[in-house]
Tab-separated table of N, CA and C in Angstrom:
chain	number	residue	atom	x	y	z
A	1	MET	N	203.039	114.549	75.915
A	1	MET	CA	201.784	113.888	76.158
A	1	MET	C	201.774	112.485	75.557
A	2	ASN	N	202.433	112.317	74.395
A	2	ASN	CA	202.486	110.995	73.787
A	2	ASN	C	203.249	110.008	74.664
A	3	ASN	N	204.321	110.458	75.301
A	3	ASN	CA	205.078	109.585	76.203
A	3	ASN	C	204.222	109.143	77.385
A	4	LEU	N	203.392	110.047	77.890
A	4	LEU	CA	202.514	109.720	79.009
A	4	LEU	C	201.479	108.679	78.600
A	5	LEU	N	200.916	108.829	77.397
A	5	LEU	CA	199.942	107.845	76.897
A	5	LEU	C	200.603	106.496	76.627
A	6	LEU	N	201.823	106.519	76.141
A	6	LEU	CA	202.536	105.278	75.873
A	6	LEU	C	202.825	104.534	77.183
A	7	ILE	N	203.239	105.259	78.221
A	7	ILE	CA	203.488	104.644	79.527
A	7	ILE	C	202.190	104.103	80.119
A	8	ALA	N	201.100	104.861	80.005
A	8	ALA	CA	199.805	104.409	80.514
A	8	ALA	C	199.342	103.155	79.784
A	9	ARG	N	199.595	103.115	78.462
A	9	ARG	CA	199.193	101.950	77.669
A	9	ARG	C	199.951	100.705	78.141
A	10	TRP	N	201.283	100.810	78.387
A	10	TRP	CA	202.066	99.676	78.832
A	10	TRP	C	201.693	99.253	80.254
A	11	LEU	N	201.398	100.216	81.101
A	11	LEU	CA	200.933	99.890	82.454
A	11	LEU	C	199.605	99.151	82.414
A	12	LEU	N	198.694	99.612	81.565
A	12	LEU	CA	197.403	98.949	81.432
A	12	LEU	C	197.572	97.544	80.878
A	13	LEU	N	198.454	97.373	79.917
A	13	LEU	CA	198.728	96.054	79.356
A	13	LEU	C	199.342	95.129	80.416
A	14	GLY	N	200.245	95.670	81.247
A	14	GLY	CA	200.833	94.887	82.338
A	14	GLY	C	199.795	94.469	83.360
A	15	VAL	N	198.864	95.377	83.678
A	15	VAL	CA	197.788	95.044	84.616
A	15	VAL	C	196.894	93.954	84.039
A	16	ILE	N	196.610	94.012	82.760
A	16	ILE	CA	195.768	93.000	82.110
A	16	ILE	C	196.458	91.639	82.132
A	17	VAL	N	197.745	91.601	81.833
A	17	VAL	CA	198.484	90.334	81.837
A	17	VAL	C	198.558	89.772	83.257
A	18	ALA	N	198.843	90.628	84.233
A	18	ALA	CA	198.912	90.166	85.619
A	18	ALA	C	197.555	89.649	86.090
A	19	SER	N	196.489	90.311	85.697
A	19	SER	CA	195.141	89.865	86.060
A	19	SER	C	194.818	88.520	85.428
A	20	ALA	N	195.240	88.327	84.183
A	20	ALA	CA	194.991	87.055	83.504
A	20	ALA	C	195.751	85.919	84.189
A	21	VAL	N	197.003	86.172	84.569
A	21	VAL	CA	197.794	85.156	85.262
A	21	VAL	C	197.168	84.829	86.616
A	22	LEU	N	196.739	85.852	87.342
A	22	LEU	CA	196.094	85.648	88.633
A	22	LEU	C	194.784	84.876	88.478
A	23	LEU	N	194.032	85.183	87.419
A	23	LEU	CA	192.772	84.483	87.152
A	23	LEU	C	193.023	83.003	86.861
A	24	LEU	N	194.028	82.716	86.039
A	24	LEU	CA	194.347	81.319	85.723
A	24	LEU	C	194.832	80.568	86.961
A	25	SER	N	195.654	81.202	87.764
A	25	SER	CA	196.156	80.574	88.981
A	25	SER	C	195.014	80.289	89.961
A	26	SER	N	194.141	81.249	90.145
A	26	SER	CA	193.000	81.062	91.058
A	26	SER	C	192.053	79.999	90.531
A	27	SER	N	191.867	79.970	89.221
A	27	SER	CA	190.985	78.956	88.625
A	27	SER	C	191.538	77.560	88.836
A	28	TYR	N	192.856	77.416	88.676
A	28	TYR	CA	193.466	76.110	88.885
A	28	TYR	C	193.340	75.667	90.335
A	29	ARG	N	193.585	76.570	91.283
A	29	ARG	CA	193.453	76.221	92.703
A	29	ARG	C	192.013	75.863	93.048
A	30	LEU	N	191.059	76.592	92.477
A	30	LEU	CA	189.648	76.289	92.713
A	30	LEU	C	189.285	74.924	92.143
A	31	TRP	N	189.759	74.625	90.949
A	31	TRP	CA	189.493	73.326	90.331
A	31	TRP	C	190.097	72.208	91.179
A	32	ASN	N	191.325	72.419	91.673
A	32	ASN	CA	191.993	71.428	92.513
A	32	ASN	C	191.214	71.197	93.808
A	33	GLU	N	190.736	72.271	94.435
A	33	GLU	CA	189.939	72.139	95.659
A	33	GLU	C	188.625	71.397	95.393
A	34	GLN	N	188.016	71.647	94.241
A	34	GLN	CA	186.789	70.935	93.892
A	34	GLN	C	187.057	69.446	93.703
A	35	GLN	N	188.200	69.105	93.111
A	35	GLN	CA	188.567	67.693	92.950
A	35	GLN	C	188.748	67.017	94.306
A	36	VAL	N	189.420	67.699	95.212
A	36	VAL	CA	189.647	67.146	96.552
A	36	VAL	C	188.314	67.009	97.285
A	37	ASN	N	187.479	68.031	97.226
A	37	ASN	CA	186.194	67.973	97.922
A	37	ASN	C	185.290	66.893	97.358
A	38	SER	N	185.282	66.707	96.046
A	38	SER	CA	184.458	65.633	95.479
A	38	SER	C	185.002	64.270	95.895
A	39	TYR	N	186.319	64.149	96.027
A	39	TYR	CA	186.886	62.892	96.504
A	39	TYR	C	186.515	62.655	97.966
A	40	LEU	N	186.556	63.716	98.769
A	40	LEU	CA	186.244	63.561	100.188
A	40	LEU	C	184.787	63.176	100.415
A	41	LEU	N	183.904	63.590	99.505
A	41	LEU	CA	182.492	63.225	99.654
A	41	LEU	C	182.264	61.740	99.411
A	42	GLU	N	182.900	61.178	98.398
A	42	GLU	CA	182.726	59.759	98.070
A	42	GLU	C	184.064	59.146	97.683
A	43	PRO	N	184.895	58.843	98.665
A	43	PRO	CA	186.219	58.300	98.325
A	43	PRO	C	186.177	56.908	97.698
A	44	GLU	N	185.159	56.128	98.006
A	44	GLU	CA	185.080	54.778	97.435
A	44	GLU	C	184.765	54.805	95.944
A	45	GLN	N	184.090	55.861	95.473
A	45	GLN	CA	183.665	55.947	94.081
A	45	GLN	C	184.744	56.520	93.166
A	46	ALA	N	185.727	57.182	93.719
A	46	ALA	CA	186.742	57.850	92.899
A	46	ALA	C	187.748	56.853	92.347
A	47	GLU	N	188.234	57.154	91.152
A	47	GLU	CA	189.227	56.289	90.523
A	47	GLU	C	190.647	56.711	90.882
A	48	VAL	N	190.853	58.023	91.027
A	48	VAL	CA	192.180	58.562	91.289
A	48	VAL	C	192.143	59.352	92.592
A	49	VAL	N	193.177	59.167	93.400
A	49	VAL	CA	193.293	59.909	94.654
A	49	VAL	C	194.041	61.209	94.364
A	50	PRO	N	193.423	62.357	94.645
A	50	PRO	CA	194.134	63.626	94.430
A	50	PRO	C	195.363	63.728	95.333
A	51	ASP	N	196.341	64.471	94.873
A	51	ASP	CA	197.570	64.638	95.635
A	51	ASP	C	197.374	65.755	96.657
A	52	ASP	N	196.704	65.408	97.736
A	52	ASP	CA	196.400	66.340	98.812
A	52	ASP	C	196.386	65.534	100.107
A	53	PRO	N	196.933	66.077	101.197
A	53	PRO	CA	196.956	65.308	102.451
A	53	PRO	C	195.571	64.900	102.936
A	54	ARG	N	194.584	65.763	102.736
A	54	ARG	CA	193.218	65.409	103.183
A	54	ARG	C	192.669	64.235	102.393
A	55	ALA	N	192.940	64.205	101.086
A	55	ALA	CA	192.474	63.105	100.252
A	55	ALA	C	193.203	61.813	100.598
A	56	ARG	N	194.494	61.910	100.878
A	56	ARG	CA	195.255	60.720	101.253
A	56	ARG	C	194.798	60.183	102.608
A	57	PHE	N	194.431	61.094	103.514
A	57	PHE	CA	193.888	60.688	104.810
A	57	PHE	C	192.571	59.924	104.612
A	58	ALA	N	191.705	60.451	103.740
A	58	ALA	CA	190.441	59.769	103.451
A	58	ALA	C	190.691	58.431	102.762
A	59	HIS	N	191.697	58.386	101.896
A	59	HIS	CA	192.033	57.130	101.219
A	59	HIS	C	192.511	56.087	102.223
A	60	ALA	N	193.215	56.524	103.249
A	60	ALA	CA	193.643	55.597	104.306
A	60	ALA	C	192.426	55.005	105.012
A	61	GLY	N	191.395	55.814	105.218
A	61	GLY	CA	190.157	55.302	105.811
A	61	GLY	C	189.502	54.247	104.938
A	62	VAL	N	189.542	54.456	103.627
A	62	VAL	CA	189.000	53.461	102.692
A	62	VAL	C	189.805	52.166	102.791
A	63	MET	N	191.122	52.298	102.891
A	63	MET	CA	191.979	51.114	102.999
A	63	MET	C	191.701	50.346	104.293
A	64	VAL	N	191.412	51.054	105.371
A	64	VAL	CA	191.086	50.382	106.638
A	64	VAL	C	189.778	49.621	106.486
A	65	ARG	N	188.800	50.234	105.853
A	65	ARG	CA	187.520	49.547	105.656
A	65	ARG	C	187.658	48.328	104.753
A	66	GLN	N	188.622	48.364	103.849
A	66	GLN	CA	188.882	47.218	102.972
A	66	GLN	C	189.862	46.236	103.608
A	67	GLU	N	190.226	46.485	104.872
A	67	GLU	CA	191.120	45.645	105.658
A	67	GLU	C	192.506	45.500	105.033
A	68	ASP	N	192.993	46.578	104.443
A	68	ASP	CA	194.352	46.625	103.925
A	68	ASP	C	195.161	47.549	104.840
A	69	SER	N	195.549	47.017	105.989
A	69	SER	CA	196.196	47.817	107.027
A	69	SER	C	197.542	48.373	106.586
A	70	ASP	N	198.305	47.599	105.839
A	70	ASP	CA	199.630	48.061	105.424
A	70	ASP	C	199.530	49.277	104.499
A	71	ALA	N	198.602	49.243	103.563
A	71	ALA	CA	198.423	50.388	102.661
A	71	ALA	C	197.911	51.598	103.425
A	72	ALA	N	197.037	51.371	104.401
A	72	ALA	CA	196.521	52.482	105.204
A	72	ALA	C	197.642	53.110	106.026
A	73	LEU	N	198.504	52.288	106.609
A	73	LEU	CA	199.637	52.822	107.370
A	73	LEU	C	200.578	53.622	106.472
A	74	GLU	N	200.776	53.146	105.256
A	74	GLU	CA	201.638	53.866	104.312
A	74	GLU	C	201.044	55.222	103.944
A	75	GLU	N	199.736	55.266	103.697
A	75	GLU	CA	199.078	56.540	103.375
A	75	GLU	C	199.154	57.505	104.548
A	76	LEU	N	198.898	57.005	105.747
A	76	LEU	CA	198.940	57.877	106.926
A	76	LEU	C	200.353	58.380	107.205
A	77	THR	N	201.340	57.565	106.937
A	77	THR	CA	202.723	58.004	107.105
A	77	THR	C	203.053	59.103	106.100
A	78	GLY	N	202.532	58.989	104.892
A	78	GLY	CA	202.721	60.036	103.895
A	78	GLY	C	202.038	61.337	104.283
A	79	VAL	N	200.901	61.225	104.944
A	79	VAL	CA	200.172	62.415	105.388
A	79	VAL	C	200.973	63.167	106.447
A	80	LEU	N	201.704	62.438	107.276
A	80	LEU	CA	202.435	63.068	108.377
A	80	LEU	C	203.462	64.086	107.897
A	81	GLY	N	204.026	63.871	106.733
A	81	GLY	CA	205.062	64.760	106.252
A	81	GLY	C	204.565	66.053	105.649
A	82	GLU	N	203.289	66.131	105.284
A	82	GLU	CA	202.852	67.301	104.540
A	82	GLU	C	201.562	67.948	105.037
A	83	ALA	N	200.960	67.438	106.063
A	83	ALA	CA	199.683	67.977	106.539
A	83	ALA	C	199.880	68.998	107.645
A	84	GLU	N	198.818	69.746	107.927
A	84	GLU	CA	198.860	70.680	109.053
A	84	GLU	C	198.723	69.888	110.355
A	85	LEU	N	198.966	70.563	111.479
A	85	LEU	CA	199.049	69.876	112.777
A	85	LEU	C	197.780	69.108	113.132
A	86	GLY	N	196.607	69.667	112.856
A	86	GLY	CA	195.360	68.988	113.198
A	86	GLY	C	195.230	67.657	112.488
A	87	LEU	N	195.583	67.633	111.223
A	87	LEU	CA	195.504	66.390	110.454
A	87	LEU	C	196.632	65.439	110.844
A	88	GLN	N	197.777	65.980	111.230
A	88	GLN	CA	198.875	65.119	111.681
A	88	GLN	C	198.503	64.380	112.952
A	89	SER	N	197.868	65.070	113.894
A	89	SER	CA	197.485	64.392	115.135
A	89	SER	C	196.459	63.306	114.858
A	90	LEU	N	195.542	63.549	113.935
A	90	LEU	CA	194.569	62.516	113.570
A	90	LEU	C	195.244	61.350	112.845
A	91	ALA	N	196.254	61.638	112.045
A	91	ALA	CA	196.975	60.562	111.355
A	91	ALA	C	197.728	59.692	112.361
A	92	TYR	N	198.380	60.319	113.340
A	92	TYR	CA	199.042	59.540	114.395
A	92	TYR	C	198.018	58.686	115.155
A	93	PHE	N	196.876	59.287	115.478
A	93	PHE	CA	195.836	58.565	116.201
A	93	PHE	C	195.355	57.354	115.399
A	94	ASN	N	195.113	57.545	114.103
A	94	ASN	CA	194.634	56.435	113.275
A	94	ASN	C	195.702	55.367	113.075
A	95	ARG	N	196.963	55.787	112.969
A	95	ARG	CA	198.037	54.786	112.891
A	95	ARG	C	198.081	53.960	114.168
A	96	GLY	N	197.937	54.620	115.306
A	96	GLY	CA	197.907	53.896	116.571
A	96	GLY	C	196.743	52.919	116.628
A	97	ASN	N	195.581	53.354	116.129
A	97	ASN	CA	194.411	52.476	116.113
A	97	ASN	C	194.649	51.243	115.253
A	98	ILE	N	195.253	51.443	114.093
A	98	ILE	CA	195.509	50.307	113.195
A	98	ILE	C	196.471	49.324	113.866
A	99	ASN	N	197.554	49.840	114.438
A	99	ASN	CA	198.532	48.947	115.089
A	99	ASN	C	197.934	48.241	116.294
A	100	LEU	N	197.146	48.951	117.099
A	100	LEU	CA	196.535	48.321	118.270
A	100	LEU	C	195.513	47.271	117.853
A	101	ARG	N	194.728	47.572	116.846
A	101	ARG	CA	193.738	46.608	116.352
A	101	ARG	C	194.417	45.342	115.837
A	102	GLU	N	195.517	45.520	115.097
A	102	GLU	CA	196.259	44.355	114.604
A	102	GLU	C	196.872	43.564	115.759
A	103	ALA	N	197.349	44.253	116.790
A	103	ALA	CA	197.949	43.576	117.937
A	103	ALA	C	196.907	42.791	118.715
A	104	LEU	N	195.711	43.354	118.853
A	104	LEU	CA	194.669	42.670	119.619
A	104	LEU	C	194.116	41.459	118.886
A	105	LYS	N	194.326	41.383	117.569
A	105	LYS	CA	193.903	40.201	116.813
A	105	LYS	C	194.825	39.017	117.097
A	106	LEU	N	196.060	39.311	117.497
A	106	LEU	CA	197.046	38.257	117.748
A	106	LEU	C	196.873	37.692	119.154
A	107	SER	N	197.337	36.483	119.347
A	107	SER	CA	197.292	35.902	120.686
A	107	SER	C	198.404	36.507	121.528
A	108	SER	N	198.252	36.424	122.830
A	108	SER	CA	199.246	37.025	123.724
A	108	SER	C	200.592	36.311	123.656
A	109	SER	N	200.613	35.084	123.169
A	109	SER	CA	201.876	34.352	123.062
A	109	SER	C	202.609	34.670	121.759
A	110	ASP	N	201.948	35.361	120.832
A	110	ASP	CA	202.571	35.719	119.566
A	110	ASP	C	203.580	36.841	119.798
A	111	GLY	N	204.780	36.673	119.300
A	111	GLY	CA	205.846	37.640	119.517
A	111	GLY	C	205.651	38.951	118.779
A	112	ARG	N	204.729	39.003	117.831
A	112	ARG	CA	204.498	40.241	117.080
A	112	ARG	C	203.568	41.194	117.809
A	113	GLN	N	202.897	40.728	118.858
A	113	GLN	CA	201.920	41.578	119.543
A	113	GLN	C	202.588	42.744	120.270
A	114	ILE	N	203.651	42.481	121.004
A	114	ILE	CA	204.287	43.529	121.809
A	114	ILE	C	204.845	44.659	120.936
A	115	PRO	N	205.549	44.378	119.826
A	115	PRO	CA	206.021	45.495	118.998
A	115	PRO	C	204.878	46.329	118.408
A	116	LEU	N	203.782	45.676	118.032
A	116	LEU	CA	202.650	46.430	117.490
A	116	LEU	C	202.021	47.328	118.553
A	117	VAL	N	201.906	46.823	119.766
A	117	VAL	CA	201.354	47.638	120.852
A	117	VAL	C	202.296	48.801	121.161
A	118	GLU	N	203.601	48.541	121.136
A	118	GLU	CA	204.572	49.616	121.384
A	118	GLU	C	204.479	50.695	120.299
A	119	LEU	N	204.300	50.293	119.038
A	119	LEU	CA	204.105	51.273	117.969
A	119	LEU	C	202.836	52.084	118.193
A	120	ALA	N	201.786	51.403	118.632
A	120	ALA	CA	200.527	52.102	118.903
A	120	ALA	C	200.708	53.115	120.027
A	121	LYS	N	201.401	52.714	121.080
A	121	LYS	CA	201.630	53.650	122.197
A	121	LYS	C	202.435	54.863	121.727
A	122	GLN	N	203.434	54.620	120.898
A	122	GLN	CA	204.241	55.721	120.386
A	122	GLN	C	203.389	56.675	119.539
A	123	ASP	N	202.515	56.130	118.707
A	123	ASP	CA	201.654	56.981	117.873
A	123	ASP	C	200.650	57.758	118.718
A	124	TYR	N	200.082	57.126	119.733
A	124	TYR	CA	199.150	57.845	120.607
A	124	TYR	C	199.862	58.975	121.339
A	125	ARG	N	201.078	58.729	121.784
A	125	ARG	CA	201.836	59.784	122.467
A	125	ARG	C	202.167	60.923	121.510
A	126	SER	N	202.488	60.595	120.266
A	126	SER	CA	202.762	61.642	119.275
A	126	SER	C	201.515	62.467	118.998
A	127	ALA	N	200.366	61.796	118.927
A	127	ALA	CA	199.108	62.525	118.712
A	127	ALA	C	198.823	63.443	119.894
A	128	LEU	N	199.069	62.966	121.092
A	128	LEU	CA	198.826	63.789	122.275
A	128	LEU	C	199.835	64.931	122.394
A	129	THR	N	201.023	64.734	121.871
A	129	THR	CA	201.999	65.826	121.856
A	129	THR	C	201.505	66.961	120.965
A	130	LEU	N	200.905	66.609	119.832
A	130	LEU	CA	200.400	67.632	118.912
A	130	LEU	C	199.081	68.237	119.378
A	131	ASP	N	198.233	67.413	119.999
A	131	ASP	CA	196.926	67.894	120.470
A	131	ASP	C	196.615	67.201	121.790
A	132	ALA	N	196.873	67.900	122.885
A	132	ALA	CA	196.711	67.303	124.220
A	132	ALA	C	195.258	67.087	124.597
A	133	THR	N	194.314	67.598	123.826
A	133	THR	CA	192.895	67.449	124.157
A	133	THR	C	192.248	66.244	123.489
A	134	MET	N	193.017	65.386	122.846
A	134	MET	CA	192.453	64.206	122.170
A	134	MET	C	192.163	63.121	123.212
A	135	TRP	N	190.960	63.117	123.714
A	135	TRP	CA	190.596	62.165	124.754
A	135	TRP	C	190.546	60.743	124.228
A	136	ASN	N	190.217	60.566	122.966
A	136	ASN	CA	190.218	59.219	122.386
A	136	ASN	C	191.634	58.638	122.361
A	137	ALA	N	192.613	59.484	122.070
A	137	ALA	CA	194.008	59.013	122.077
A	137	ALA	C	194.443	58.666	123.496
A	138	ARG	N	194.000	59.459	124.470
A	138	ARG	CA	194.331	59.141	125.872
A	138	ARG	C	193.726	57.794	126.276
A	139	TYR	N	192.475	57.587	125.916
A	139	TYR	CA	191.802	56.343	126.271
A	139	TYR	C	192.494	55.152	125.605
A	140	ASN	N	192.783	55.275	124.308
A	140	ASN	CA	193.411	54.165	123.598
A	140	ASN	C	194.830	53.912	124.093
A	141	LEU	N	195.519	54.967	124.532
A	141	LEU	CA	196.835	54.784	125.134
A	141	LEU	C	196.709	53.977	126.423
A	142	GLU	N	195.678	54.254	127.209
A	142	GLU	CA	195.440	53.475	128.432
A	142	GLU	C	195.156	52.011	128.105
A	143	VAL	N	194.379	51.775	127.039
A	143	VAL	CA	194.100	50.393	126.627
A	143	VAL	C	195.402	49.699	126.235
A	144	ALA	N	196.242	50.391	125.462
A	144	ALA	CA	197.518	49.809	125.043
A	144	ALA	C	198.424	49.559	126.246
A	145	LEU	N	198.388	50.457	127.227
A	145	LEU	CA	199.201	50.262	128.431
A	145	LEU	C	198.702	49.090	129.263
A	146	ARG	N	197.425	48.795	129.186
A	146	ARG	CA	196.906	47.617	129.909
A	146	ARG	C	197.300	46.329	129.205
A	147	VAL	N	197.413	46.385	127.865
A	147	VAL	CA	197.813	45.187	127.121
A	147	VAL	C	199.290	44.899	127.373
A	148	VAL	N	200.129	45.938	127.282
A	148	VAL	CA	201.561	45.794	127.537
A	148	VAL	C	201.959	46.886	128.516
A	149	PRO	N	201.914	46.588	129.815
A	149	PRO	CA	202.247	47.605	130.818
A	149	PRO	C	203.716	47.993	130.767
A	150	GLU	N	203.994	49.198	131.229
A	150	GLU	CA	205.368	49.677	131.274
A	150	GLU	C	205.903	49.737	132.692
A	151	ASP	N	205.125	49.319	133.656
A	151	ASP	CA	205.540	49.355	135.045
A	151	ASP	C	206.234	48.040	135.388
A	152	PRO	N	207.512	48.070	135.719
A	152	PRO	CA	208.233	46.830	136.009
A	152	PRO	C	207.664	46.063	137.198
A	153	ASP	N	207.015	46.754	138.132
A	153	ASP	CA	206.463	46.067	139.295
A	153	ASP	C	205.261	45.203	138.921
A	154	ASN	N	204.536	45.584	137.856
A	154	ASN	CA	203.323	44.864	137.468
A	154	ASN	C	203.529	43.890	136.321
A	155	ASN	N	204.711	43.870	135.732
A	155	ASN	CA	204.922	43.042	134.555
A	155	ASN	C	206.124	42.133	134.769
A	156	ALA	N	205.907	40.839	134.662
A	156	ALA	CA	206.973	39.870	134.874
A	156	ALA	C	207.991	39.881	133.739
A	157	ASP	N	207.629	40.407	132.564
A	157	ASP	CA	208.556	40.446	131.441
A	157	ASP	C	209.714	41.399	131.689
A	158	PHE	N	209.585	42.304	132.650
A	158	PHE	CA	210.626	43.268	132.927
A	158	PHE	C	211.679	42.734	133.895
A	159	GLU	N	211.477	41.535	134.431
A	159	GLU	CA	212.441	40.980	135.371
A	159	GLU	C	213.726	40.623	134.635
A	160	LYS	N	214.813	40.996	135.217
A	160	LYS	CA	216.100	40.679	134.620
A	160	LYS	C	216.578	39.341	135.162
A	161	ASN	N	217.308	38.650	134.343
A	161	ASN	CA	217.880	37.386	134.785
A	161	ASN	C	218.924	37.656	135.863
A	162	VAL	N	218.831	36.885	136.921
A	162	VAL	CA	219.774	37.038	138.022
A	162	VAL	C	220.932	36.092	137.770
A	163	ILE	N	222.114	36.638	137.807
A	163	ILE	CA	223.299	35.818	137.592
A	163	ILE	C	223.696	35.235	138.945
A	164	SER	N	223.903	33.953	138.964
A	164	SER	CA	224.293	33.324	140.229
A	164	SER	C	225.707	33.763	140.586
A	165	SER	N	226.028	33.684	141.860
A	165	SER	CA	227.324	34.152	142.335
A	165	SER	C	228.458	33.285	141.795
A	166	GLN	N	228.167	32.027	141.470
A	166	GLN	CA	229.204	31.152	140.955
A	166	GLN	C	229.597	31.533	139.527
A	167	ARG	N	228.677	32.101	138.778
A	167	ARG	CA	228.934	32.401	137.385
A	167	ARG	C	229.268	33.867	137.147
A	168	SER	N	229.222	34.666	138.158
A	168	SER	CA	229.433	36.094	137.935
A	168	SER	C	230.881	36.368	137.544
A	169	ILE	N	231.040	37.350	136.706
A	169	ILE	CA	232.365	37.721	136.224
A	169	ILE	C	232.657	39.118	136.730
A	170	GLU	N	233.834	39.251	137.284
A	170	GLU	CA	234.216	40.550	137.816
A	170	GLU	C	235.123	41.220	136.801
A	171	SER	N	234.837	42.471	136.507
A	171	SER	CA	235.698	43.184	135.566
A	171	SER	C	236.371	44.333	136.284
A	172	LYS	N	237.577	44.626	135.865
A	172	LYS	CA	238.334	45.706	136.461
A	172	LYS	C	238.634	46.718	135.370
A	173	ALA	N	238.581	47.967	135.765
A	173	ALA	CA	238.862	49.027	134.801
A	173	ALA	C	240.342	49.311	134.754
A	174	PHE	N	240.774	49.794	133.616
A	174	PHE	CA	242.165	50.195	133.491
A	174	PHE	C	242.221	51.499	132.708
A	175	LYS	N	243.323	52.177	132.855
A	175	LYS	CA	243.482	53.483	132.241
A	175	LYS	C	244.552	53.393	131.173
A	176	VAL	N	244.237	53.962	130.026
A	176	VAL	CA	245.193	54.003	128.938
A	176	VAL	C	245.569	55.447	128.708
A	177	ASP	N	246.871	55.733	128.794
A	177	ASP	CA	247.328	57.090	128.539
A	177	ASP	C	247.545	57.254	127.047
A	178	LEU	N	246.906	58.241	126.489
A	178	LEU	CA	247.062	58.503	125.069
A	178	LEU	C	248.153	59.540	124.843
A	179	PRO	N	248.874	59.462	123.729
A	179	PRO	CA	249.946	60.430	123.486
A	179	PRO	C	249.416	61.819	123.238
């Protein structure tokens, strides 16, 4: 009977220790969620950004409002690696918006406009790949396609230089036998 009581005592002690560890772990996760939620309520008032994809996404929004596009793009790129699919599609969408907005600020003769629009189109397509029901991404993709069309028939930039017959070079193929 003493052996049975001794085993019961150790089992009870193990249950108490496991419960304490579980309580501490749950308390820490709850505290962390409260920190993230308080940041999400007022991101402009917080001093420190919690290490959570949702908080970093909100911080990117703050950076956009402060007109710091490069920092916002960096935050959104960081979100892409660790967030769930819903937040990833929104991050792609917001990256596309930032790039398109920056491109539309430039004049059409500026050489930086086309790469920014192409980045925006790529981000909108990535967002639509993750969530095909994002109508805002579809609309903004159409806007980007109107700024820089991809149809060679409608865009003079797609015309290739024609080589005159006097300058054309003819090449002949040859075969090399390898040992």
